[in-house]
CSV table of C-alpha atoms and ligand atoms in Angstrom, one decimal:
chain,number,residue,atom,x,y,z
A,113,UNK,CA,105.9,97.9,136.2
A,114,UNK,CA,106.4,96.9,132.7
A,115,UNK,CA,105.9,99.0,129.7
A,116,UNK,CA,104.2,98.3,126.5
A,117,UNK,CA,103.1,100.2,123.2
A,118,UNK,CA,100.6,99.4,120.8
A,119,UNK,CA,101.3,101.2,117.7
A,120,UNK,CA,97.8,101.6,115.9
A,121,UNK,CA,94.4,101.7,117.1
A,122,UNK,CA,92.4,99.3,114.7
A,123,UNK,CA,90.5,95.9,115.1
A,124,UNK,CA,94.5,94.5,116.4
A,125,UNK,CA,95.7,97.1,118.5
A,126,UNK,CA,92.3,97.4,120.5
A,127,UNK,CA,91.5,93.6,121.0
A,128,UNK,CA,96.0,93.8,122.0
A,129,UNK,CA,95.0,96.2,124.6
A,130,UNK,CA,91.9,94.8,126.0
A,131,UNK,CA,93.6,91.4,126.4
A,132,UNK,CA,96.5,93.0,128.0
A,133,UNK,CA,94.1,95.0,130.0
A,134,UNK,CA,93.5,92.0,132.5
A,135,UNK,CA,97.1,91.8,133.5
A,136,UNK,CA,98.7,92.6,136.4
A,137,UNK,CA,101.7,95.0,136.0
A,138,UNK,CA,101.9,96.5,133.4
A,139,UNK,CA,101.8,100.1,132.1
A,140,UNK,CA,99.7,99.6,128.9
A,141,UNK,CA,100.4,103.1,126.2
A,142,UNK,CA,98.1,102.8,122.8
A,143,UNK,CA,99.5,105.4,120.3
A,144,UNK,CA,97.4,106.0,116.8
A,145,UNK,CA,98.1,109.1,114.7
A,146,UNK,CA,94.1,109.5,114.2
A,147,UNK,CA,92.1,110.1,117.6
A,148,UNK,CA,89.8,107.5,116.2
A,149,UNK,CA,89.4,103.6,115.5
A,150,UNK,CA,88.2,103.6,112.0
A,151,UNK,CA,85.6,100.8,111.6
A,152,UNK,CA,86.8,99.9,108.0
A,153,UNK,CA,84.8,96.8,108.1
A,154,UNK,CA,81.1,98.9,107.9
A,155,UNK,CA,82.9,101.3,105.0
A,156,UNK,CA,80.6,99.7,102.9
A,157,UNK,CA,77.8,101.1,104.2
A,158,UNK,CA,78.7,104.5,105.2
A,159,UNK,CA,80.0,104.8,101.3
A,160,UNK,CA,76.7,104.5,100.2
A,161,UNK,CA,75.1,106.8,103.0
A,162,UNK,CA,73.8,103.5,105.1
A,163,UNK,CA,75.5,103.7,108.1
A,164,UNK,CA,76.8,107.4,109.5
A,165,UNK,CA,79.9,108.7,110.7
A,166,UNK,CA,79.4,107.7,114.5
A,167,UNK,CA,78.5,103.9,112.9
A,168,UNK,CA,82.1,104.0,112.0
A,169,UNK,CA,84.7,105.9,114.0
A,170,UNK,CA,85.2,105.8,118.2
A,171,UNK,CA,87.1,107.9,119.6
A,172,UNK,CA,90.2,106.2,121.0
A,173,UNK,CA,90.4,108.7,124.2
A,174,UNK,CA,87.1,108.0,125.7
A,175,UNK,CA,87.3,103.9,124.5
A,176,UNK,CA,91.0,104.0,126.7
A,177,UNK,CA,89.5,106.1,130.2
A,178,UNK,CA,86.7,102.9,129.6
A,179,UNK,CA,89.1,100.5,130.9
A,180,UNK,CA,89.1,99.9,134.7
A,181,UNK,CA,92.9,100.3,135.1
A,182,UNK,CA,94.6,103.2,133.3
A,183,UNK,CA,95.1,103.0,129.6
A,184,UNK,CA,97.1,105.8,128.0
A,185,UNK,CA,96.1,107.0,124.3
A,186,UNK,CA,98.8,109.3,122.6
A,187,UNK,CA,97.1,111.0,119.7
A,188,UNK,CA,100.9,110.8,117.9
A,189,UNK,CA,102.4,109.4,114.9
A,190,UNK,CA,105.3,106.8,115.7
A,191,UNK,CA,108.0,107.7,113.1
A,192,UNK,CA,110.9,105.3,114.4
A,193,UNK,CA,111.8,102.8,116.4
A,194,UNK,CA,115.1,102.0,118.1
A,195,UNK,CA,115.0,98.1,119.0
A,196,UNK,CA,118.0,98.2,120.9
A,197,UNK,CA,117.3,101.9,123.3
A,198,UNK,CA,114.0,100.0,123.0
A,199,UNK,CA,112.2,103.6,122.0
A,200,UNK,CA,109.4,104.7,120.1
A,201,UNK,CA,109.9,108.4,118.5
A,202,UNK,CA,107.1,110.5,118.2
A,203,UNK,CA,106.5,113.9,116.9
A,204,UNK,CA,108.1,115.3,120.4
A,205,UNK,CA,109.3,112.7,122.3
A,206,UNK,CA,110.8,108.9,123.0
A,207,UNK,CA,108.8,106.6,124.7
A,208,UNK,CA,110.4,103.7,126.4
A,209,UNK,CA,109.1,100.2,126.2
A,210,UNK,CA,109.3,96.8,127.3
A,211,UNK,CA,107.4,95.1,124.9
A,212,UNK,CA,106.0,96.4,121.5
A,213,UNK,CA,103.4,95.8,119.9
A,214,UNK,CA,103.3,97.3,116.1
A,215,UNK,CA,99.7,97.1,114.8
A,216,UNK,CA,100.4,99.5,111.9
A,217,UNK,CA,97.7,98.4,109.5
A,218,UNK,CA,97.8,98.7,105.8
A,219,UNK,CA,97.1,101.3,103.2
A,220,UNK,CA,96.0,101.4,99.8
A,221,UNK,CA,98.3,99.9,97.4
A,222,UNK,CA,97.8,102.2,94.1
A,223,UNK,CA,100.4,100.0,92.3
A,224,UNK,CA,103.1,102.6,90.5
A,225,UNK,CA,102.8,99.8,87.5
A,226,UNK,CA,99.5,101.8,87.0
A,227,UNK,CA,99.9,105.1,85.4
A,228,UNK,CA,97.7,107.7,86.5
A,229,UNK,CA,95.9,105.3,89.0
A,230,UNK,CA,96.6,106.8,92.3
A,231,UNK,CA,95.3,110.4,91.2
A,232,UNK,CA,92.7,109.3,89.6
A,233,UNK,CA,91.0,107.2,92.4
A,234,UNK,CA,89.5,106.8,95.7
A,235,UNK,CA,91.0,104.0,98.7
A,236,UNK,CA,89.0,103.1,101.4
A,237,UNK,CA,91.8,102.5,104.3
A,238,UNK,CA,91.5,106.5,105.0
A,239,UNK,CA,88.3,107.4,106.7
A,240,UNK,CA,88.9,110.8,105.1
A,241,UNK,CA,88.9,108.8,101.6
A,242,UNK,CA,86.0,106.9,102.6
A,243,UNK,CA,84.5,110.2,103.5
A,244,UNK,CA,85.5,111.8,100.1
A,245,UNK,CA,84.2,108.7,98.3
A,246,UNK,CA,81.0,108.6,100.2
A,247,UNK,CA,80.5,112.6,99.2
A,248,UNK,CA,81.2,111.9,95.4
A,249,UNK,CA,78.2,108.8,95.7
A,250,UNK,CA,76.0,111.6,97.5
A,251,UNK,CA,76.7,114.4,95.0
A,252,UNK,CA,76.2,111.2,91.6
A,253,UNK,CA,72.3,110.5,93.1
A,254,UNK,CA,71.9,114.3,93.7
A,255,UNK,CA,72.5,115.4,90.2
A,256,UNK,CA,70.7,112.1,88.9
A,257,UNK,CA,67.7,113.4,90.6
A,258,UNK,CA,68.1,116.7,89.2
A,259,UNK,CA,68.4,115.6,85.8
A,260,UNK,CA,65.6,114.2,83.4
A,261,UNK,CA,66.0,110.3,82.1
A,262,UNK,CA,68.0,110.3,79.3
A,263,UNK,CA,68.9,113.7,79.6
A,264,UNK,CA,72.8,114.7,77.7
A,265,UNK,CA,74.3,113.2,80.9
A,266,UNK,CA,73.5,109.9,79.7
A,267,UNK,CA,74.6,107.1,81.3
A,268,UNK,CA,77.2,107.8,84.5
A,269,UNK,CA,79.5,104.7,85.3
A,270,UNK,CA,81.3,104.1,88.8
A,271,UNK,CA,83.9,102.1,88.5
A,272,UNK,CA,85.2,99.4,90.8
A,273,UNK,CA,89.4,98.3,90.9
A,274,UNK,CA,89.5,94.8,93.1
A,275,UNK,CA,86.9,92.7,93.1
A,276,UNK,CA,88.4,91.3,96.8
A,277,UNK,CA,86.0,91.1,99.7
A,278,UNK,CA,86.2,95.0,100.3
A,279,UNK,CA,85.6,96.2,96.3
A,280,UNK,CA,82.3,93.8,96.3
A,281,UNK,CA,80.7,94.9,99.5
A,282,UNK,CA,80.6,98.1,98.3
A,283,UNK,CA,79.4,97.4,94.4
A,284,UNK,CA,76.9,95.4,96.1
A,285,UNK,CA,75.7,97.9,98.6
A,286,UNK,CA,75.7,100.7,96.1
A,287,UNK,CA,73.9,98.9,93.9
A,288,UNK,CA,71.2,98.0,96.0
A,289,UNK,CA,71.4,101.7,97.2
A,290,UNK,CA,70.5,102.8,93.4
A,291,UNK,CA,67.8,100.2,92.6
A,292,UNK,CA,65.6,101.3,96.3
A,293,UNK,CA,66.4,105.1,94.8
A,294,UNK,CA,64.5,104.5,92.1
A,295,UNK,CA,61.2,104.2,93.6
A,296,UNK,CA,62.4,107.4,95.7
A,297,UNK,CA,64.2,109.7,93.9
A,298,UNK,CA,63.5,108.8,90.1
A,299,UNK,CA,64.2,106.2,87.6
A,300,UNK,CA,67.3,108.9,86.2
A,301,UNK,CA,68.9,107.3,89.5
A,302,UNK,CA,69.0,104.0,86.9
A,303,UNK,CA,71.5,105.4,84.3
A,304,UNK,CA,74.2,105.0,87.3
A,305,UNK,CA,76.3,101.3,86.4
A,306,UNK,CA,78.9,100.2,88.5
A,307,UNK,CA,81.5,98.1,86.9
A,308,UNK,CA,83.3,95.5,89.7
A,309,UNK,CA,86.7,94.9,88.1
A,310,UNK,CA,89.7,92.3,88.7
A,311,UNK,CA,92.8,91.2,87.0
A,312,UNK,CA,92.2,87.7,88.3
A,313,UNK,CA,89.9,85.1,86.7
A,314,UNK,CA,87.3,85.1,89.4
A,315,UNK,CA,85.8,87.4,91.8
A,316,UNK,CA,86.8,86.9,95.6
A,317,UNK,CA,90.3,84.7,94.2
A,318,UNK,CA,90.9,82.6,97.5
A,319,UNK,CA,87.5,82.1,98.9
A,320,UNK,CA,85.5,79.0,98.4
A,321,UNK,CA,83.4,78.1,95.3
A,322,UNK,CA,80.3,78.3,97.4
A,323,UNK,CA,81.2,82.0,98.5
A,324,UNK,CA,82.2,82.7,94.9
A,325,UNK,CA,79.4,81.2,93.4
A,326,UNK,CA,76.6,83.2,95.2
A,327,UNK,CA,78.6,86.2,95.3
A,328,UNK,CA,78.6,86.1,91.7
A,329,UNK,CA,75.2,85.5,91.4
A,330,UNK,CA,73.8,88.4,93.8
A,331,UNK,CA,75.8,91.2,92.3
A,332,UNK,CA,74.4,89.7,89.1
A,333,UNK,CA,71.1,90.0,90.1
A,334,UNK,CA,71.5,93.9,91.7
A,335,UNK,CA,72.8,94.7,87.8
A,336,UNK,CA,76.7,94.5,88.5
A,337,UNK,CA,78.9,94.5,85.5
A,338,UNK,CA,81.3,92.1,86.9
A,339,UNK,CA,84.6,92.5,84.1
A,340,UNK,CA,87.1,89.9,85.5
A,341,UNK,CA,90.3,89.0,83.3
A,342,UNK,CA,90.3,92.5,83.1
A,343,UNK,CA,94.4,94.3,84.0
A,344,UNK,CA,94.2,98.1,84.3
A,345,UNK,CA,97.2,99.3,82.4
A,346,UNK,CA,96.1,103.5,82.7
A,347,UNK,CA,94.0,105.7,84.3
A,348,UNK,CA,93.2,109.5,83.5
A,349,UNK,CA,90.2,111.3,85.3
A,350,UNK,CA,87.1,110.0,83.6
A,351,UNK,CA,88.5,106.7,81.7
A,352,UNK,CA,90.5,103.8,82.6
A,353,UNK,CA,92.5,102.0,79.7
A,354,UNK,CA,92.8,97.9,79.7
A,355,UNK,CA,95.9,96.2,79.0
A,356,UNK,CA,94.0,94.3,75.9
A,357,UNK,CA,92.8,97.8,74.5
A,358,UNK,CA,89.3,98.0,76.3
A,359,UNK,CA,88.5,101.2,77.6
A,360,UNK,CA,85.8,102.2,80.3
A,361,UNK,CA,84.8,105.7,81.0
A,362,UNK,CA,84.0,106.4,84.0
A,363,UNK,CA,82.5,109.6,86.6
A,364,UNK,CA,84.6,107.9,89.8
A,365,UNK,CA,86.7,105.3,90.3
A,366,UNK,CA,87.6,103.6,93.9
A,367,UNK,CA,90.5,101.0,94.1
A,368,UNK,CA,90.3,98.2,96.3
A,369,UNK,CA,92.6,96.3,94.4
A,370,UNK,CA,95.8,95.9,96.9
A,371,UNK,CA,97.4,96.8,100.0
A,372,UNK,CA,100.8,98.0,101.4
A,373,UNK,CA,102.2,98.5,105.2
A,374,UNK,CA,103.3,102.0,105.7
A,375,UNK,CA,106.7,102.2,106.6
A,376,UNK,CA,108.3,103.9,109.6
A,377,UNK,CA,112.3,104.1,110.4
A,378,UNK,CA,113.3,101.2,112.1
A,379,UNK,CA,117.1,101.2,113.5
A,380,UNK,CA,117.7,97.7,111.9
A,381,UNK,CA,116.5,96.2,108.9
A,382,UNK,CA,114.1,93.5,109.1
A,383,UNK,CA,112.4,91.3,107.0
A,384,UNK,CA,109.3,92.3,105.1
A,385,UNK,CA,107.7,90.9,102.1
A,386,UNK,CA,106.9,92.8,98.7
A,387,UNK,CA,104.1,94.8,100.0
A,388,UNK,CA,106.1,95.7,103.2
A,389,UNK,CA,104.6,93.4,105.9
A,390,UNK,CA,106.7,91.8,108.4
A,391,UNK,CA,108.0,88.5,108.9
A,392,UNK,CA,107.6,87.1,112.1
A,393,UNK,CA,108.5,84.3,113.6
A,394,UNK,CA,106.6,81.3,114.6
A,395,UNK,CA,105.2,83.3,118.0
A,396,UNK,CA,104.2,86.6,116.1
A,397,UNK,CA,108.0,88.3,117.4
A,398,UNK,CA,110.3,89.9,115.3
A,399,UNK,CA,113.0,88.0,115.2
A,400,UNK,CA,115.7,90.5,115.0
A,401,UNK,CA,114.2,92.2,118.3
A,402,UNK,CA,111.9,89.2,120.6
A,403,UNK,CA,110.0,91.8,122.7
A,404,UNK,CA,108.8,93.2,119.4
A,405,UNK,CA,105.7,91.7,117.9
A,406,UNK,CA,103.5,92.7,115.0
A,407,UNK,CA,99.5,91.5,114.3
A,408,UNK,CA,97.0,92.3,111.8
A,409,UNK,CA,97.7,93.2,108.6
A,410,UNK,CA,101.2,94.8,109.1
A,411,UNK,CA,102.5,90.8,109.5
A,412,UNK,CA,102.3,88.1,107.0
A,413,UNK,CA,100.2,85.0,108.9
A,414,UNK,CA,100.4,81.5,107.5
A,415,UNK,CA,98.1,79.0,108.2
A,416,UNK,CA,98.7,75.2,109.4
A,417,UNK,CA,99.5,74.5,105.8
A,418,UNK,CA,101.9,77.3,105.0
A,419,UNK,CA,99.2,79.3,102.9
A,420,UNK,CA,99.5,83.2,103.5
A,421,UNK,CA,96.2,84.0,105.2
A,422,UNK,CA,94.4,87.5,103.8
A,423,UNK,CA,94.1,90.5,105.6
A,424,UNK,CA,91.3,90.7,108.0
A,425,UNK,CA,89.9,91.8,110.9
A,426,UNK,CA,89.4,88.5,112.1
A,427,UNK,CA,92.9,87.7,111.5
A,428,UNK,CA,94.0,90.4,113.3
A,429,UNK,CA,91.9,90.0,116.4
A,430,UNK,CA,93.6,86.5,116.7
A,431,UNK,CA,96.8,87.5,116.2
A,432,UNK,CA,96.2,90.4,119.1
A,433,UNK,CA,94.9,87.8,121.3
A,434,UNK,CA,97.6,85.4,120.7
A,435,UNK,CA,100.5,88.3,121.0
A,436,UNK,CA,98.6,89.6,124.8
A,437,UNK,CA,98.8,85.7,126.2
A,438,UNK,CA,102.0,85.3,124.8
A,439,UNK,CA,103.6,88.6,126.9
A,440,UNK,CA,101.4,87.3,129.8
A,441,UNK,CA,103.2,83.6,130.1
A,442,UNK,CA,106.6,85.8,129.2
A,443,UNK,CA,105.9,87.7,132.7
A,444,UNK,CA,106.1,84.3,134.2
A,445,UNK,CA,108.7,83.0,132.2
A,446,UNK,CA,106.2,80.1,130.9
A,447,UNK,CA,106.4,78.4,127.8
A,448,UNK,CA,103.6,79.5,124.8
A,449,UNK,CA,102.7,77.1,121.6
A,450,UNK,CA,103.4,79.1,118.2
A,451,UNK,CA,100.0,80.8,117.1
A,452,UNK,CA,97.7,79.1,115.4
A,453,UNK,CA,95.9,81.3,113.0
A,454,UNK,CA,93.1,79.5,111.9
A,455,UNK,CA,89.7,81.0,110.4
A,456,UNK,CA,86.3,80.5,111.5
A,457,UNK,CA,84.8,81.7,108.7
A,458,UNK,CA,83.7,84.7,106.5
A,459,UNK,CA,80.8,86.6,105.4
A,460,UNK,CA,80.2,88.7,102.7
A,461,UNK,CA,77.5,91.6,103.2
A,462,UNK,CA,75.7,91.9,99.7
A,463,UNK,CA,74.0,94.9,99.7
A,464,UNK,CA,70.5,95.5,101.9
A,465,UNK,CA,69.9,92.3,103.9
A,466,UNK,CA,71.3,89.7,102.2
A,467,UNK,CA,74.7,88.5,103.0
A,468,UNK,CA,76.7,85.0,101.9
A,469,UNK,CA,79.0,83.1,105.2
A,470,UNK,CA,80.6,80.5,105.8
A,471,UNK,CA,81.4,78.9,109.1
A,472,UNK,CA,83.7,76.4,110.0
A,473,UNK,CA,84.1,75.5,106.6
A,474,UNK,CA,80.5,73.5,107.2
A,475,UNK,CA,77.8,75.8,107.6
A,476,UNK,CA,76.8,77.3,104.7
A,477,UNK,CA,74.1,80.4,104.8
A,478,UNK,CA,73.5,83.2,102.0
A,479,UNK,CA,70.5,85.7,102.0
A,480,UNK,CA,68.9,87.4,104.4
A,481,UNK,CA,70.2,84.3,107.6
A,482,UNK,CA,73.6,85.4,106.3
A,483,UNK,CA,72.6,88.8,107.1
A,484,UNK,CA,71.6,88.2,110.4
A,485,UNK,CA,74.5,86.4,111.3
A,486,UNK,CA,77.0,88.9,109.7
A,487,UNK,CA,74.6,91.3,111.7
A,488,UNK,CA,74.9,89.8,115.1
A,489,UNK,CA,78.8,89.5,114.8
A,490,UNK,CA,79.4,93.6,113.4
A,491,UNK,CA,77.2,94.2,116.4
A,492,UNK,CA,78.6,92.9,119.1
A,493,UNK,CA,81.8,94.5,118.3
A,494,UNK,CA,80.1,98.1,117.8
A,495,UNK,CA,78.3,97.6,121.2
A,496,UNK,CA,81.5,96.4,123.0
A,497,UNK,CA,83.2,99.8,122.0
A,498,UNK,CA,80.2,101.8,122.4
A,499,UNK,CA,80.7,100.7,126.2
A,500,UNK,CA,83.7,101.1,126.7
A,501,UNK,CA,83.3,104.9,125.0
A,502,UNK,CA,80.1,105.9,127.4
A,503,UNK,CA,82.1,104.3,130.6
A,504,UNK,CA,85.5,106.1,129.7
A,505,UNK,CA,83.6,109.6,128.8
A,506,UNK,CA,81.8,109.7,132.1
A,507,UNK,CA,84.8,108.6,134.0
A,508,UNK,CA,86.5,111.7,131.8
A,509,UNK,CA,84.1,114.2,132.4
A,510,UNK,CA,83.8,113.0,135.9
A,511,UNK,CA,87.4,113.9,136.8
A,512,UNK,CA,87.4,117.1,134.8
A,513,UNK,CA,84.4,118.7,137.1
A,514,UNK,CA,86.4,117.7,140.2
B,265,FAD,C1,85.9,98.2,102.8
B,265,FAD,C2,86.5,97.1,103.7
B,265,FAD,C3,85.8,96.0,104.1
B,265,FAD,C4,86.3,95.0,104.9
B,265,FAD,N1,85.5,94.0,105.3
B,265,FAD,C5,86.0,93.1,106.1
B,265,FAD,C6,85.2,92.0,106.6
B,265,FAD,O1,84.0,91.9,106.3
B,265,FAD,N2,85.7,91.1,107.5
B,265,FAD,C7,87.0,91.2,107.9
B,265,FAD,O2,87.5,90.4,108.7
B,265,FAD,N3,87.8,92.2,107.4
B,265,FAD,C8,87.4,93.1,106.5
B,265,FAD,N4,88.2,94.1,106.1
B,265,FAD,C9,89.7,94.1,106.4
B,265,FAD,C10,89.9,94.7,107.8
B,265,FAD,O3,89.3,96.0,107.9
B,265,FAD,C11,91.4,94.8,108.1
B,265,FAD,O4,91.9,93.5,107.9
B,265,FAD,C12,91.6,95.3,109.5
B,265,FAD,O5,91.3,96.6,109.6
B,265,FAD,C13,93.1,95.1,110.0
B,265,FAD,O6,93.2,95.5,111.3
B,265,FAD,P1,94.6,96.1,111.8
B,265,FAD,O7,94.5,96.3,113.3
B,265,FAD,O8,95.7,95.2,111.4
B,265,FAD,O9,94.8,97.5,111.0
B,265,FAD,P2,93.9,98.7,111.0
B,265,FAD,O10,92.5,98.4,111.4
B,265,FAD,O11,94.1,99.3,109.6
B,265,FAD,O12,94.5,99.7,112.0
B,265,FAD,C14,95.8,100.2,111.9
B,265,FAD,C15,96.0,101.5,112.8
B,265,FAD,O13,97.3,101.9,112.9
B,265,FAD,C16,97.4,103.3,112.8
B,265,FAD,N5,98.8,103.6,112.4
B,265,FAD,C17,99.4,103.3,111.3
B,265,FAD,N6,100.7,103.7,111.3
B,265,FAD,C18,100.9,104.4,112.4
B,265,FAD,C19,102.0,105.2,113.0
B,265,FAD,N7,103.2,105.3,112.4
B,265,FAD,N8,101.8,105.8,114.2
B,265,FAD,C20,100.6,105.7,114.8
B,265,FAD,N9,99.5,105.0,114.3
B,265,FAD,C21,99.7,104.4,113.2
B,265,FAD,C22,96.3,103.7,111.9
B,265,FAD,O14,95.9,105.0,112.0
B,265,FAD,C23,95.2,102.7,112.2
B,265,FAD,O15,94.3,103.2,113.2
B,265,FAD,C24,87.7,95.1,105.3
B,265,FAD,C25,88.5,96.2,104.8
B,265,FAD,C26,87.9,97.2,104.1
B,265,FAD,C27,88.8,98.4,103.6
């Protein structure tokens, strides 16, 4: 029986062990230090009180007992790993594998270069940020309500670091959370702006002109200030300070603007890029240990033409699927082409039902079509976990009244 790890239960390290799942012989271990996959693709809506908590989190237990053959979750933190033992450390013990699979994710990069940036703001990564973030928005509309229009509260601004794909879902879906308030809860709800802010020229940098274009023009429409060319260069607790001598005050401020890999002790070095993530080889390995592999966003992915691909979910399903059939011909000492880590396309959820995709770099679909589609997709995923969770929990209360 061969052993593997997943480090890291998100959209990687699930579609890993699901693909691995099918194969004969092996002793499949997924370790996460949170008892939950964290659904960081719907933060959007649960920031702005649209979706709830079980919309978002599954608990990784019940999702591994869902598996026909026996899956084992460890609820542990992996703090190092010996590549040549071939162990994983955790809080009280070593685990031994025979392949790895590191699926570590990525974490809010509040870049140091920013003074006062990373005490002064929310991430989204975190569920618990997402859930402090999400309180903040609640407790804004609550006092909003209370207060008069115009009263000496005035005008309350939410600001926005990273106008990437995560920072303009959740302007957007804010905003159009605020304008159907209005009707509800009172026209005070209106003196709430939210500000969408980038260092780059454009909003989205590396998506196509048609994504950027439409983006643009819905969180235009839903009364986004959108302040690109704009560099943070400070941050206190109510006002951020630009580089050119603009200043915005602000009652919270959420950064989406970066990302870093979290770092655990490895026995070797390896090689990583400036915000930690791992270089791999042509076949997703490690190539200082080849029954290592990493996927998601803990690995830098290139596509056909050399270009770094961005984090996503997608990206990291693909990369999980590619690492599972690659250990699979391993087994059976056959030959596997190098991944191929090409994108079928993207949509961007714009607040209420409207949405702007792209597949296939042909179709081309904004309002609420885009919606639907972005819809169908999120919900196929949820539904395939919720499965998965309501088998594994009756096989797990099952066995405990036996
Ligand atoms: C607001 C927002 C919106 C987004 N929207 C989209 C979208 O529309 N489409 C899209 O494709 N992508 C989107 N993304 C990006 C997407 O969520 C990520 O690319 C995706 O989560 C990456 O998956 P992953 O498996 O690599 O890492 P993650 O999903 O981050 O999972 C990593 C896991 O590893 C665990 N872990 C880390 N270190 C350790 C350790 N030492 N020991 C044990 N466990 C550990 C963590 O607890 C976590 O569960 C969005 C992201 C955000 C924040």
């Amino acid at each position: 029986m061969k052993k593997i790890i997943v480090i890291g239960g998100g959209y990687g390290g699930l579609r890993a062990v699901e693909n691995l799942a099918g194969i004969d012989g092996l002793h499949i271990t997924l370790i996460d230090k949170h008892p939950y996959h964290y659904l960081q693709t719907e933060a959007y809506g649960y920031i702005a009180g649209r979706f709830d908590l079980p919309d978002i989190a599954v608990d990784l237990k019940n999702w591994c007992f869902g598996f026909k053959k026996w899956v084992e979750f460890l609820h542990d933190e992996v703090t190092y790993v010996d590549f040549k033992d071939q162990t994983v450390q955790l809080s009280d013990k070593k685990l031994h594998y025979d392949y790895l699979i590191m699926a570590i994710g990525a974490e809010t990069n509040f870049f140091s270069f920013i003074e006062g940036l990373r005490e002064n703001s929310f991430g989204v990564k975190k569920l618990q940020r997402a859930f402090n973030f999400r309180t903040a928005f609640e407790r804004l509309l609550y006092n909003k309500m209370e207060s008069p229009l115009d009263s000496d509260k005035g005008v309350l601004n939410i600001a926005i670091g990273g106008a990437g794909l995560s920072g303009v879902e959740i302007a957007a879906e804010m905003a159009d959370v605020i304008k159907k308030h209005t009707k509800s809860i009172g026209e005070s709800t209106q003196e709430i702006k939210i500000y969408l802010i980038d260092a780059s020229s454009t909003i989205l940098p590396g998506m196509s002109d048609y994504i950027i274009k439409n983006t643009h023009q819905r969180l235009e429409e839903l009364g986004i200030n959108i302040m690109t060319d704009s560099f943070i260069e400070r941050v206190n607790s109510t006002n951020i300070c630009f580089k050119d001598g603009r200043q915005l005050d602000f009652f919270f401020m959420i950064f989406t603007g970066g990302i870093k890999v979290p770092s655990f002790k490895l026995s070797r070095e390896v090689e990583r890029n400036r915000i930690n993530q791992f270089i791999v080889n042509e076949y997703l390995r490690i190539p200082e240990a080849s029954n290592v592999f990493a996927i998601g966003d803990c690995v830098e992915i290139h596509d056909a033409k050399g270009e770094i691909l961005p984090p996503t979910a997608q990206t990291a399903e693909r990369s999980a699927e590619y690492v599972a059939k690659n250990i699979k011909h391993s087994l059976v000492h056959q030959k596997v082409k190098p991944f191929d880590a090409s994108i079928d396309g993207v949509f961007v959820a714009l607040g209420g039902k409207y949405a702007v995709g792209e597949m296939f770099k042909v179709i081309k679909v904004k309002g609420y079509s885009a919606y639907l589609l972005k819809k169908l997709i999120t919900y196929t995923y949820y539904i395939g976990l919720k499965l998965r969770v309501n088998t594994g929990f009756k096989k797990r209360t099952e066995t405990l009244d036996k």
